[in-house]
mmCIF file of C-alpha atoms in Angstrom:
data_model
loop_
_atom_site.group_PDB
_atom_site.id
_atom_site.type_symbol
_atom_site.label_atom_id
_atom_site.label_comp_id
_atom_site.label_asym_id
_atom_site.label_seq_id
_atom_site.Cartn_x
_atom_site.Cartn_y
_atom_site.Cartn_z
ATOM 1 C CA UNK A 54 105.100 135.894 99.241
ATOM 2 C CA UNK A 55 103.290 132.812 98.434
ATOM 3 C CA UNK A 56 100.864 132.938 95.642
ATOM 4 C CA UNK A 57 97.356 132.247 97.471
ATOM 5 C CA UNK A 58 98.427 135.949 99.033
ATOM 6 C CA UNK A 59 96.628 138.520 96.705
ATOM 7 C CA UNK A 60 97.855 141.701 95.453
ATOM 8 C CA UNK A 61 95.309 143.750 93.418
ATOM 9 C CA UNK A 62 96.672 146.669 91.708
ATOM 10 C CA UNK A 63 94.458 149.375 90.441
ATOM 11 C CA UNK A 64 94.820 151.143 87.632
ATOM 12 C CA UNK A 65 96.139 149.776 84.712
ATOM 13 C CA UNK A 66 97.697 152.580 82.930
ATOM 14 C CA UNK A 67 101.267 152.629 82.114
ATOM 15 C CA UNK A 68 102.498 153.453 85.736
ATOM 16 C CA UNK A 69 100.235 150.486 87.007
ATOM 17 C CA UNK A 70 100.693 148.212 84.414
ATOM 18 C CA UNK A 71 104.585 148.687 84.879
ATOM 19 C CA UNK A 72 104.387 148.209 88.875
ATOM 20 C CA UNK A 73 102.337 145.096 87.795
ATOM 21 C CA UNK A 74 104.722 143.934 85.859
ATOM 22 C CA UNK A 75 107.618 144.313 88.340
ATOM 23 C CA UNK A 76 105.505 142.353 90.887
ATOM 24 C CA UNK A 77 104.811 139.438 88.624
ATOM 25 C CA UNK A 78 108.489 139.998 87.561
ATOM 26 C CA UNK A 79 109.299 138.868 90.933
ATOM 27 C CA UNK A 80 106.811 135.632 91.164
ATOM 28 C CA UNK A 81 103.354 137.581 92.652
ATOM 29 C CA UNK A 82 100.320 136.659 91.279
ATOM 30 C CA UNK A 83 98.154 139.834 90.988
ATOM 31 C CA UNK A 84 94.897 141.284 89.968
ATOM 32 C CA UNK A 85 95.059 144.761 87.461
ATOM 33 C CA UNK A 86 92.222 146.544 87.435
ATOM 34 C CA UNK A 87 91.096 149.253 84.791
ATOM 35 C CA UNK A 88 87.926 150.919 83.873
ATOM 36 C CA UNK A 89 88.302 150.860 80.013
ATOM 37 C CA UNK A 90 86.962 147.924 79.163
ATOM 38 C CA UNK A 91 88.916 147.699 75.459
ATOM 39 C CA UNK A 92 92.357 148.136 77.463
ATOM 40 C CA UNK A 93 91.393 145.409 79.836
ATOM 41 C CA UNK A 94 90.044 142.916 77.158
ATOM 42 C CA UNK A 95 92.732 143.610 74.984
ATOM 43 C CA UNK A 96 95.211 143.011 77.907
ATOM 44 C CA UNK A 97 93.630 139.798 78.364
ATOM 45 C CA UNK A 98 93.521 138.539 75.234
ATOM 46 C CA UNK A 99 96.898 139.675 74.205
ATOM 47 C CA UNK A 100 98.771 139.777 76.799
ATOM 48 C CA UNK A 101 100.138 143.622 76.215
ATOM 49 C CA UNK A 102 98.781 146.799 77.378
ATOM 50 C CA UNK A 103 98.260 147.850 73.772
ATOM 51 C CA UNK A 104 97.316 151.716 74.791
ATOM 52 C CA UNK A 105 99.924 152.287 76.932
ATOM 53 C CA UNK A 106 102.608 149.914 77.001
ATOM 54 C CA UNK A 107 102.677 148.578 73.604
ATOM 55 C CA UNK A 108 104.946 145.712 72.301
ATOM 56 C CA UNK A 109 105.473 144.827 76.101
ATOM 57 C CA UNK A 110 104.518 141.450 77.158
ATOM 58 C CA UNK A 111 102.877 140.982 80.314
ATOM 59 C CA UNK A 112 103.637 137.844 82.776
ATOM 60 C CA UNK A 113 101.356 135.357 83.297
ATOM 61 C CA UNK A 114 101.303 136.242 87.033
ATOM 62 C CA UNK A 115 99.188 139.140 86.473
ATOM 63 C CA UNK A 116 94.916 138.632 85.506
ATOM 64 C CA UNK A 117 93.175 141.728 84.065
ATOM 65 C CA UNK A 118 89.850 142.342 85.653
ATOM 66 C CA UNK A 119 87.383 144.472 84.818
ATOM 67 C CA UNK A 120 85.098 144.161 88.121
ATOM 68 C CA UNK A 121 86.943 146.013 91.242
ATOM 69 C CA UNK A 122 84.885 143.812 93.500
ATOM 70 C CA UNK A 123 87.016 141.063 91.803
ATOM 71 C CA UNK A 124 90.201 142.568 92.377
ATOM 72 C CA UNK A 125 89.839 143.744 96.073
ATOM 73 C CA UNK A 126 87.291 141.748 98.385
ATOM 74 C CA UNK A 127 90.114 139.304 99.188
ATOM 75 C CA UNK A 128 93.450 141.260 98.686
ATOM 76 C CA UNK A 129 95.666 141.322 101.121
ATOM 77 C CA UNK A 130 97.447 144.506 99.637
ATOM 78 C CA UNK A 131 96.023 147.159 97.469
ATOM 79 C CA UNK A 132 98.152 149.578 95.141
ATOM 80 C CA UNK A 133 96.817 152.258 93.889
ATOM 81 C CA UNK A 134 97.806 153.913 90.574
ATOM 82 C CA UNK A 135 95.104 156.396 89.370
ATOM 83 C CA UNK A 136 94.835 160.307 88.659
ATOM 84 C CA UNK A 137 95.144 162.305 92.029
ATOM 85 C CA UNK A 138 91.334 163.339 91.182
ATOM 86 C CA UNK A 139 89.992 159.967 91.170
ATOM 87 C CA UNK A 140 91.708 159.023 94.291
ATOM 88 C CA UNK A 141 89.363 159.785 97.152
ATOM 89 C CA UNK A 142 86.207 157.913 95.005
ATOM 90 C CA UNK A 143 88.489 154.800 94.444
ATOM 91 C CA UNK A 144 89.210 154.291 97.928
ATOM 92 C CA UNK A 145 85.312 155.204 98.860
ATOM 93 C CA UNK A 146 84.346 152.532 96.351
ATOM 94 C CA UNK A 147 87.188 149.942 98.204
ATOM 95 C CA UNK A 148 85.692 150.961 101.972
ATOM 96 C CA UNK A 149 82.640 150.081 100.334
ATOM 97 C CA UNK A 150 83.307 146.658 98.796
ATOM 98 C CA UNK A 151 85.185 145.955 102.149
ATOM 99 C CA UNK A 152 82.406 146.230 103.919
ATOM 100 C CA UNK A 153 82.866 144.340 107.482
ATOM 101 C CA UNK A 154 86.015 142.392 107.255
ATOM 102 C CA UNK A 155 88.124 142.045 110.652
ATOM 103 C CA UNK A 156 90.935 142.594 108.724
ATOM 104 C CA UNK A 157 92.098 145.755 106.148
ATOM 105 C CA UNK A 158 94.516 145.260 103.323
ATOM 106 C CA UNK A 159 97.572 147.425 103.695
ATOM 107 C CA UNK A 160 97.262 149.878 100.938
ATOM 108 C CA UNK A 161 100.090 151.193 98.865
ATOM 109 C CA UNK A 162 99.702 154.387 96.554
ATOM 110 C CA UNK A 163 101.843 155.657 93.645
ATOM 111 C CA UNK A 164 99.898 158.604 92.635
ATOM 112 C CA UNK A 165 102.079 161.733 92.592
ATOM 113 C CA UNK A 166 99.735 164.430 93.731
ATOM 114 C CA UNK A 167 97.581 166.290 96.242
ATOM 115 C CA UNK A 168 93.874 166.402 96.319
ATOM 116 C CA UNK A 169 92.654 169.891 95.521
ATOM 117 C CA UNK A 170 89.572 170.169 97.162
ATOM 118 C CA UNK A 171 91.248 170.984 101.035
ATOM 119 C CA UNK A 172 94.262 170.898 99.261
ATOM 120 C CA UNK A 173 95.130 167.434 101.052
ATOM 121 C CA UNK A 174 98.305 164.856 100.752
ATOM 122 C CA UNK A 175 96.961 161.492 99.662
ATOM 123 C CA UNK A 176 97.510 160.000 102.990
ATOM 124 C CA UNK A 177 95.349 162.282 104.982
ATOM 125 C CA UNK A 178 92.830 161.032 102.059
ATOM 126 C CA UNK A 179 93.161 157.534 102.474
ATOM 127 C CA UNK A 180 92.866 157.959 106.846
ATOM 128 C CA UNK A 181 89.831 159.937 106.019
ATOM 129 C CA UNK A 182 88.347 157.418 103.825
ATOM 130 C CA UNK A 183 89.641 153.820 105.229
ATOM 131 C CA UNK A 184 90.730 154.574 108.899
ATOM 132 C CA UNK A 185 93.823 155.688 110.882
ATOM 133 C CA UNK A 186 94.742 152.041 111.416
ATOM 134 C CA UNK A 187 95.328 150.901 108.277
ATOM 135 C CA UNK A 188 99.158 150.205 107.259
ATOM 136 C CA UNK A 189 99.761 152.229 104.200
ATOM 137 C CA UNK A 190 102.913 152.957 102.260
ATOM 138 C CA UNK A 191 103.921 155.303 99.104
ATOM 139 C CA UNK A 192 106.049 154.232 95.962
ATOM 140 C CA UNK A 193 107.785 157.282 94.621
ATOM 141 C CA UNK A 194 110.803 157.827 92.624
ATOM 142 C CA UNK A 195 112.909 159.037 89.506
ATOM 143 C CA UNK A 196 110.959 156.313 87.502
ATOM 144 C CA UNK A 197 109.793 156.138 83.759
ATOM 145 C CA UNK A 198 106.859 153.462 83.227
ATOM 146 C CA UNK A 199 108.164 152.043 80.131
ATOM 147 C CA UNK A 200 111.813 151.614 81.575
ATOM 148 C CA UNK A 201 110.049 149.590 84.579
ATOM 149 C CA UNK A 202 108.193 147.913 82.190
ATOM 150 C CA UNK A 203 111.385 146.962 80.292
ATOM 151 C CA UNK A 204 113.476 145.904 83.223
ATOM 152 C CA UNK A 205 115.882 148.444 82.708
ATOM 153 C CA UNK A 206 117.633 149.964 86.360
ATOM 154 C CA UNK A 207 115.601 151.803 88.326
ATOM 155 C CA UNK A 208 115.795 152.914 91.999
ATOM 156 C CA UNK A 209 112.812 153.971 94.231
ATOM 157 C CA UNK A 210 111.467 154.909 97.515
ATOM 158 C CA UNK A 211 108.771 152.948 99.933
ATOM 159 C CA UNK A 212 107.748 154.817 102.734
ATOM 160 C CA UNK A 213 105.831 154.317 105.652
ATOM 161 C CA UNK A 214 105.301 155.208 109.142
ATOM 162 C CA UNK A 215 106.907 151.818 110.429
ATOM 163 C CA UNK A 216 110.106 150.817 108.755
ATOM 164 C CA UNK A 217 109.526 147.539 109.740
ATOM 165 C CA UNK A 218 106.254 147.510 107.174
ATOM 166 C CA UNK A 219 108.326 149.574 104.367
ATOM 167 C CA UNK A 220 110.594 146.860 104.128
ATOM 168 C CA UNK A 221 107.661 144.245 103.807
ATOM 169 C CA UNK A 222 106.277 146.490 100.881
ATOM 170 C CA UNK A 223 109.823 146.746 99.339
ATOM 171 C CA UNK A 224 110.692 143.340 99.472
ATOM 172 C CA UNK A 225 107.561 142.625 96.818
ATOM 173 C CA UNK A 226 108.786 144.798 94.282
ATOM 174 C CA UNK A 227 112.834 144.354 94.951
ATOM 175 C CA UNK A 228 114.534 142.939 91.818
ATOM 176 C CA UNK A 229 117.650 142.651 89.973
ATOM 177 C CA UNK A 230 117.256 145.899 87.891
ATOM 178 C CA UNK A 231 114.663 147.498 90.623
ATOM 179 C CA UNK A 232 116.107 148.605 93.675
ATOM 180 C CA UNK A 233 113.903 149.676 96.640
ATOM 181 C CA UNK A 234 114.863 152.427 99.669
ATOM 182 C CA UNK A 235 112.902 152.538 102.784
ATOM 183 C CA UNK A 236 111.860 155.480 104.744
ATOM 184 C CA UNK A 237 109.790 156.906 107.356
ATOM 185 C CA UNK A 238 109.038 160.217 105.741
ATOM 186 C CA UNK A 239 105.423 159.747 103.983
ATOM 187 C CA UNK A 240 105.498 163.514 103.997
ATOM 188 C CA UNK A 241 108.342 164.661 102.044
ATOM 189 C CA UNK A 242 108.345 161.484 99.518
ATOM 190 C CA UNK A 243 104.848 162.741 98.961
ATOM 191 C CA UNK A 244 105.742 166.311 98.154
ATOM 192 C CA UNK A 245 108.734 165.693 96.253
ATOM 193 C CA UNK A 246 107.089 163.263 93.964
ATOM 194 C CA UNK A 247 103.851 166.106 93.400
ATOM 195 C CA UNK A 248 105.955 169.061 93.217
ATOM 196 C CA UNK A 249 108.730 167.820 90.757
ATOM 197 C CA UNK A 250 105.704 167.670 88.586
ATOM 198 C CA UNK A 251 104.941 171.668 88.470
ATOM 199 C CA UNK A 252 108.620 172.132 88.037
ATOM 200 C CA UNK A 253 108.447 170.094 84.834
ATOM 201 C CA UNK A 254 106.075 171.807 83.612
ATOM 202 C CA UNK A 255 108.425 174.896 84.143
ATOM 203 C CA UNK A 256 111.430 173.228 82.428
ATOM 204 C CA UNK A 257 109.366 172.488 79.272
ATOM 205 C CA UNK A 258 107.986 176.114 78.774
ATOM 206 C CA UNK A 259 111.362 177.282 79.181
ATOM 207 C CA UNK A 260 112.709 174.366 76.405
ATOM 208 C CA UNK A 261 109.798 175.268 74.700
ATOM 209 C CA UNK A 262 110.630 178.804 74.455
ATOM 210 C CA UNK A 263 114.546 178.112 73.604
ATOM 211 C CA UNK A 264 115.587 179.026 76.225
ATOM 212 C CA UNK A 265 118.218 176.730 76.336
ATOM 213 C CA UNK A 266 120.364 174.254 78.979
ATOM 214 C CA UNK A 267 121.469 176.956 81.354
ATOM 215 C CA UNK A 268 118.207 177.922 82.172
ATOM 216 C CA UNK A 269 116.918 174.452 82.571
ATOM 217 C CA UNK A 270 119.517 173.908 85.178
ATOM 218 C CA UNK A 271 118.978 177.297 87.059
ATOM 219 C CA UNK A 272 114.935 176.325 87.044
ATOM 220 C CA UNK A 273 115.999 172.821 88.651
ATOM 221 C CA UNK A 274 118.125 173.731 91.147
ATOM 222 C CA UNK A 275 116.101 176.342 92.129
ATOM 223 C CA UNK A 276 112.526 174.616 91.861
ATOM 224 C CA UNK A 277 114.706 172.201 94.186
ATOM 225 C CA UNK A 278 114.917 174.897 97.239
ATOM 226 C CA UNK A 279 111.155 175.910 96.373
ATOM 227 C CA UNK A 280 110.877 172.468 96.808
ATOM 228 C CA UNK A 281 112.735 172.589 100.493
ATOM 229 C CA UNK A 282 110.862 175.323 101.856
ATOM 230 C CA UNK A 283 107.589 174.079 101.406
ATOM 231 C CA UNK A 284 108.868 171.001 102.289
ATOM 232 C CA UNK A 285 110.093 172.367 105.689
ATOM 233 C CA UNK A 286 106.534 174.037 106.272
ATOM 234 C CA UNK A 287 105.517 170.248 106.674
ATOM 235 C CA UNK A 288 108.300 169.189 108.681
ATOM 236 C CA UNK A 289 109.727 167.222 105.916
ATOM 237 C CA UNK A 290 113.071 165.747 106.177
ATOM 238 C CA UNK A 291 115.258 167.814 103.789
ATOM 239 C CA UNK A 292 117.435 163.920 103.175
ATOM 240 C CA UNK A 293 114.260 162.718 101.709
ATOM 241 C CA UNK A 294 113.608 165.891 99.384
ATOM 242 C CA UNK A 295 117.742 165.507 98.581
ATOM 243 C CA UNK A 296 116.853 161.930 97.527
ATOM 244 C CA UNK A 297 115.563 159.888 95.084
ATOM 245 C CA UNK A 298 111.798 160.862 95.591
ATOM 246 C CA UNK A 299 112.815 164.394 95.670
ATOM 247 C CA UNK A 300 116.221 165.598 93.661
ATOM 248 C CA UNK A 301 116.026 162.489 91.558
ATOM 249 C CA UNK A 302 112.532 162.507 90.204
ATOM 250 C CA UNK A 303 112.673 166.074 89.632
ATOM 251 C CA UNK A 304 115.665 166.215 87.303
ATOM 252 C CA UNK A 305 114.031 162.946 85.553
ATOM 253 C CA UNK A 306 110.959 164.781 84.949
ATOM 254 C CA UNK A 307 112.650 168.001 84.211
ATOM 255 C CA UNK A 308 115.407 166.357 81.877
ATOM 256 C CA UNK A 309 113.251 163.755 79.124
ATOM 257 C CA UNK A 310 110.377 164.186 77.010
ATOM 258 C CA UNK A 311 108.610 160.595 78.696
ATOM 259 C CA UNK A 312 107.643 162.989 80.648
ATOM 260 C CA UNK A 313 103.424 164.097 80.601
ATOM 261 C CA UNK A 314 104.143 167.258 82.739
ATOM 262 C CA UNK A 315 107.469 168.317 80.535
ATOM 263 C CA UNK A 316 106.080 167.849 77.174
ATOM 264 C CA UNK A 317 102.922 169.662 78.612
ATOM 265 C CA UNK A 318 105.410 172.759 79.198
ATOM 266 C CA UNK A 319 106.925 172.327 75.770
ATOM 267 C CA UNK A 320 103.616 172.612 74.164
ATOM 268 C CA UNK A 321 102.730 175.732 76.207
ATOM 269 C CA UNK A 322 106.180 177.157 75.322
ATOM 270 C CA UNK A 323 106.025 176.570 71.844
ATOM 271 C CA UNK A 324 102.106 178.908 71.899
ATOM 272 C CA UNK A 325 99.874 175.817 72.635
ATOM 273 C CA UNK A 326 96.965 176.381 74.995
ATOM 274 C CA UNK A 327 96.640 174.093 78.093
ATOM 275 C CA UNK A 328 93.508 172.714 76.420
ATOM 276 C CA UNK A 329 95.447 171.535 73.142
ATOM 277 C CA UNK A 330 98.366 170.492 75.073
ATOM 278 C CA UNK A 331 96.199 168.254 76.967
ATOM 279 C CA UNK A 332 94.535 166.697 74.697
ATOM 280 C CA UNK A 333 97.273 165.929 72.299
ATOM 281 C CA UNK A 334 98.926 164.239 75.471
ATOM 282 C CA UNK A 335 95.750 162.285 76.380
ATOM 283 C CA UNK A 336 96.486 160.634 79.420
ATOM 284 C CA UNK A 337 96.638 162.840 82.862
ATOM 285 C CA UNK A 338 99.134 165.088 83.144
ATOM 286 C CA UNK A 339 99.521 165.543 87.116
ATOM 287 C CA UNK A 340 101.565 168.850 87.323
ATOM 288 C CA UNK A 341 98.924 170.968 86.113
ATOM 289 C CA UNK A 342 96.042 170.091 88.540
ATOM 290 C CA UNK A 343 98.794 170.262 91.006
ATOM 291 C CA UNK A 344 99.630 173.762 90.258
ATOM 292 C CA UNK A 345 96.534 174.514 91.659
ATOM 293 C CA UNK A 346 96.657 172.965 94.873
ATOM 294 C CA UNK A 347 100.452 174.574 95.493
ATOM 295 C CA UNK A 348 99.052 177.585 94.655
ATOM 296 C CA UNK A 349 96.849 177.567 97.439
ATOM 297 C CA UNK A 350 99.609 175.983 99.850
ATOM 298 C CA UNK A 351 102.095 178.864 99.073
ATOM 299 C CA UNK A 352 99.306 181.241 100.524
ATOM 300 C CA UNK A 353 98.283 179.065 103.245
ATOM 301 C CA UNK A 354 101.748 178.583 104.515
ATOM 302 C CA UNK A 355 103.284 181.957 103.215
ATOM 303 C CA UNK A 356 105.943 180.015 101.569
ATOM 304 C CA UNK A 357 107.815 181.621 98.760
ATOM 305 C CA UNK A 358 107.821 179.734 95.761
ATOM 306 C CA UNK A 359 107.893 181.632 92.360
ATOM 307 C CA UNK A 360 108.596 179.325 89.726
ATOM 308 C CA UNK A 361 105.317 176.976 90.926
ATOM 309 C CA UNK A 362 103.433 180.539 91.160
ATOM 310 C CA UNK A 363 104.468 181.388 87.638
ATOM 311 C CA UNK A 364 103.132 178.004 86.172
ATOM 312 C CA UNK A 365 99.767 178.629 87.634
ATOM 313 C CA UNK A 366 99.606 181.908 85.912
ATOM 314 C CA UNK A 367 100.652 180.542 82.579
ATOM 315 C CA UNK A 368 98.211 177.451 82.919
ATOM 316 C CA UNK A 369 95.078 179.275 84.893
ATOM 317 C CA UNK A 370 95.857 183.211 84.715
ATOM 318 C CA UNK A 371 96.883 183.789 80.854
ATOM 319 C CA UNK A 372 99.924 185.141 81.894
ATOM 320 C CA UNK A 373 102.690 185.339 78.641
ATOM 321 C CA UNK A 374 105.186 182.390 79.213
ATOM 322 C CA UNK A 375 108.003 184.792 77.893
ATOM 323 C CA UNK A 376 106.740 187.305 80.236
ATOM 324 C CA UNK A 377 106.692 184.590 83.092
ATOM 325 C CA UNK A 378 110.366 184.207 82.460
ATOM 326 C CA UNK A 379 111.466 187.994 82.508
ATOM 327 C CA UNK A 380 109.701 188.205 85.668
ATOM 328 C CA UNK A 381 111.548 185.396 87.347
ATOM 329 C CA UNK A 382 114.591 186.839 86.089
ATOM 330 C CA UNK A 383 113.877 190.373 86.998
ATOM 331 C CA UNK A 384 113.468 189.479 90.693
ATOM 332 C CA UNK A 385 115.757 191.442 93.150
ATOM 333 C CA UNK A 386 119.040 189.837 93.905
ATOM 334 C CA UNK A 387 119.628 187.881 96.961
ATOM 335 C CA UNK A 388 121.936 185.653 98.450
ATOM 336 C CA UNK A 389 121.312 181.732 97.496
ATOM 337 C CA UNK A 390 119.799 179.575 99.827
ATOM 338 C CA UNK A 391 117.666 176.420 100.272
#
């Protein structure tokens, strides 16, 4: 890409200030948009996302602005990297800036959620709010922001509806340590990366609780098949879910306390309420507004997915964690399937 081609991303927390990075890592020259105008200034003037990438140096490819006119009235390609609850007024405030041009930027998203309100996937959002015709691909994968950030190995998924454009998307953030897979599946990258979250949130309570390794693994492998069957409700390809944006992510998240949603379950697990768990976190923890939205999806669809269930009664219904756990166990036995 040559560098008069612009690349705003927005959202310039420590998932979008590591994607930033990785672009400028590979010669773009990008805008980073944030709202908090003390992170931004700070990032200008010193060159590190102090908040929440500190003693990281940023390249000098990437300009922190604090105007999203700035950053988007000439980009060619957008990423977005904000809170599924912001998402839909970020891309009504882009339609807006865009205003007439004859041409869109292709958007790319790396928000790892569903809207609640409808309980939507992000790209029925972004057609609703921009237009069926714009080319749009998601980032999604067993990926830590710092170790991005750091250049240590990481692997990913870009998907898109045309392979053809999920290679051009991967080929701007393919690098030595980052290695990029295509796909066609926007569905099931979506729901993998939004569901591992809930299960994480499962695996900490249960950590939390002492519970130990063995039930870790039995809450992964079988938040994975919870993971399937709602997956298959959407027509998902069950490779995809299998893959990095499914399996992988979900034993990352699961497995390490840079986790939000894991050290949120730890905290409820060791008698913390949501509120206090949240706060102590500060920053957004996905997995619990997403609980909500599966919630409502496992009624919709009359799929079957307990453990997700369970972690909306802990978070929303005041159900005992320990008691969430003897249910689960208590269930009748069955044969094991996906």
């Amino acid at each position: 890409m040559s560098k008069q081609r612009k690349i705003a991303v927005l959202g310039a927390g420590s998932w979008g200030t590591a994607l930033a990075i990785q672009l400028a890592r590979n010669g773009q020259h990008l805008d980073l948009w944030g709202r908090e105008v003390e992170v931004q200034e700070t990032m200008a003037r010193e060159r590190q996302n102090s908040r929440y990438l500190p003693g990281i140096d940023l390249p000098q490819g990437i300009r922190p602005v604090l105007d999203l006119a700035v950053a988007v009235e000439a980009a060619e390609v957008i990423v977005v990297v904000v809170p599924s609850e912001g998402f839909r007024g970020l891309l009504q405030k882009i339609a807006k800036i865009q205003g007439n041009r004859t041409s869109l930027p292709s958007l790319v998203w790396a928000t790892k959620g569903l809207e609640i309100k409808g309980v939507k996937l992000l790209h029925q959002v972004i057609i609703e709010e921009l237009g069926p015709k714009i080319n749009k691909a998601i980032i999604s994968g067993p990926s830590f922001a710092k170790e991005v950030a750091l250049g240590l190995p990481t692997a990913v998924t870009v998907a898109a509806d045309d392979l053809g454009f999920a290679a051009h998307i991967a080929s701007l953030f393919h690098g030595d340590s980052f290695r990029v897979y295509t796909s066609d599946d926007i569905v099931g990258v979506e729901l993998g990366g939004a569901l591992k979250n809930v299960l994480a949130i499962a695996a900490g309570i249960s950590d939390g609780l002492g519970f130990g390794a063995n039930a870790r693994a039995a809450l992964i492998t079988r938040g994975l098949s919870e993971i399937m069957r709602l997956g298959d409700s959407f027509n998902a390809q069950k490779q995809t879910l299998s893959g990095l944006s499914g399996l992988g992510d979900l034993i990352l998240t699961c497995t390490d306390d840079q986790s939000r949603n894991r050290r949120l379950g730890l905290a409820i697990g060791q008698g913390k309420t949501l509120d206090d768990a949240l706060g102590e976190i500060g920053q957004a923890v996905e997995g619990a507004v997403t609980a909500k939205a599966v919630e409502q999806l496992t009624i919709d669809r009359q799929v079957e997915m307990p453990i997700a269930e369970a972690v909306y009664r802990v978070l929303y219904q005041g159900l005992d964690p320990h008691l969430a756990v003897t249910e689960l166990l208590a269930r009748d036995l069955k044969v094991e399937t996906l």
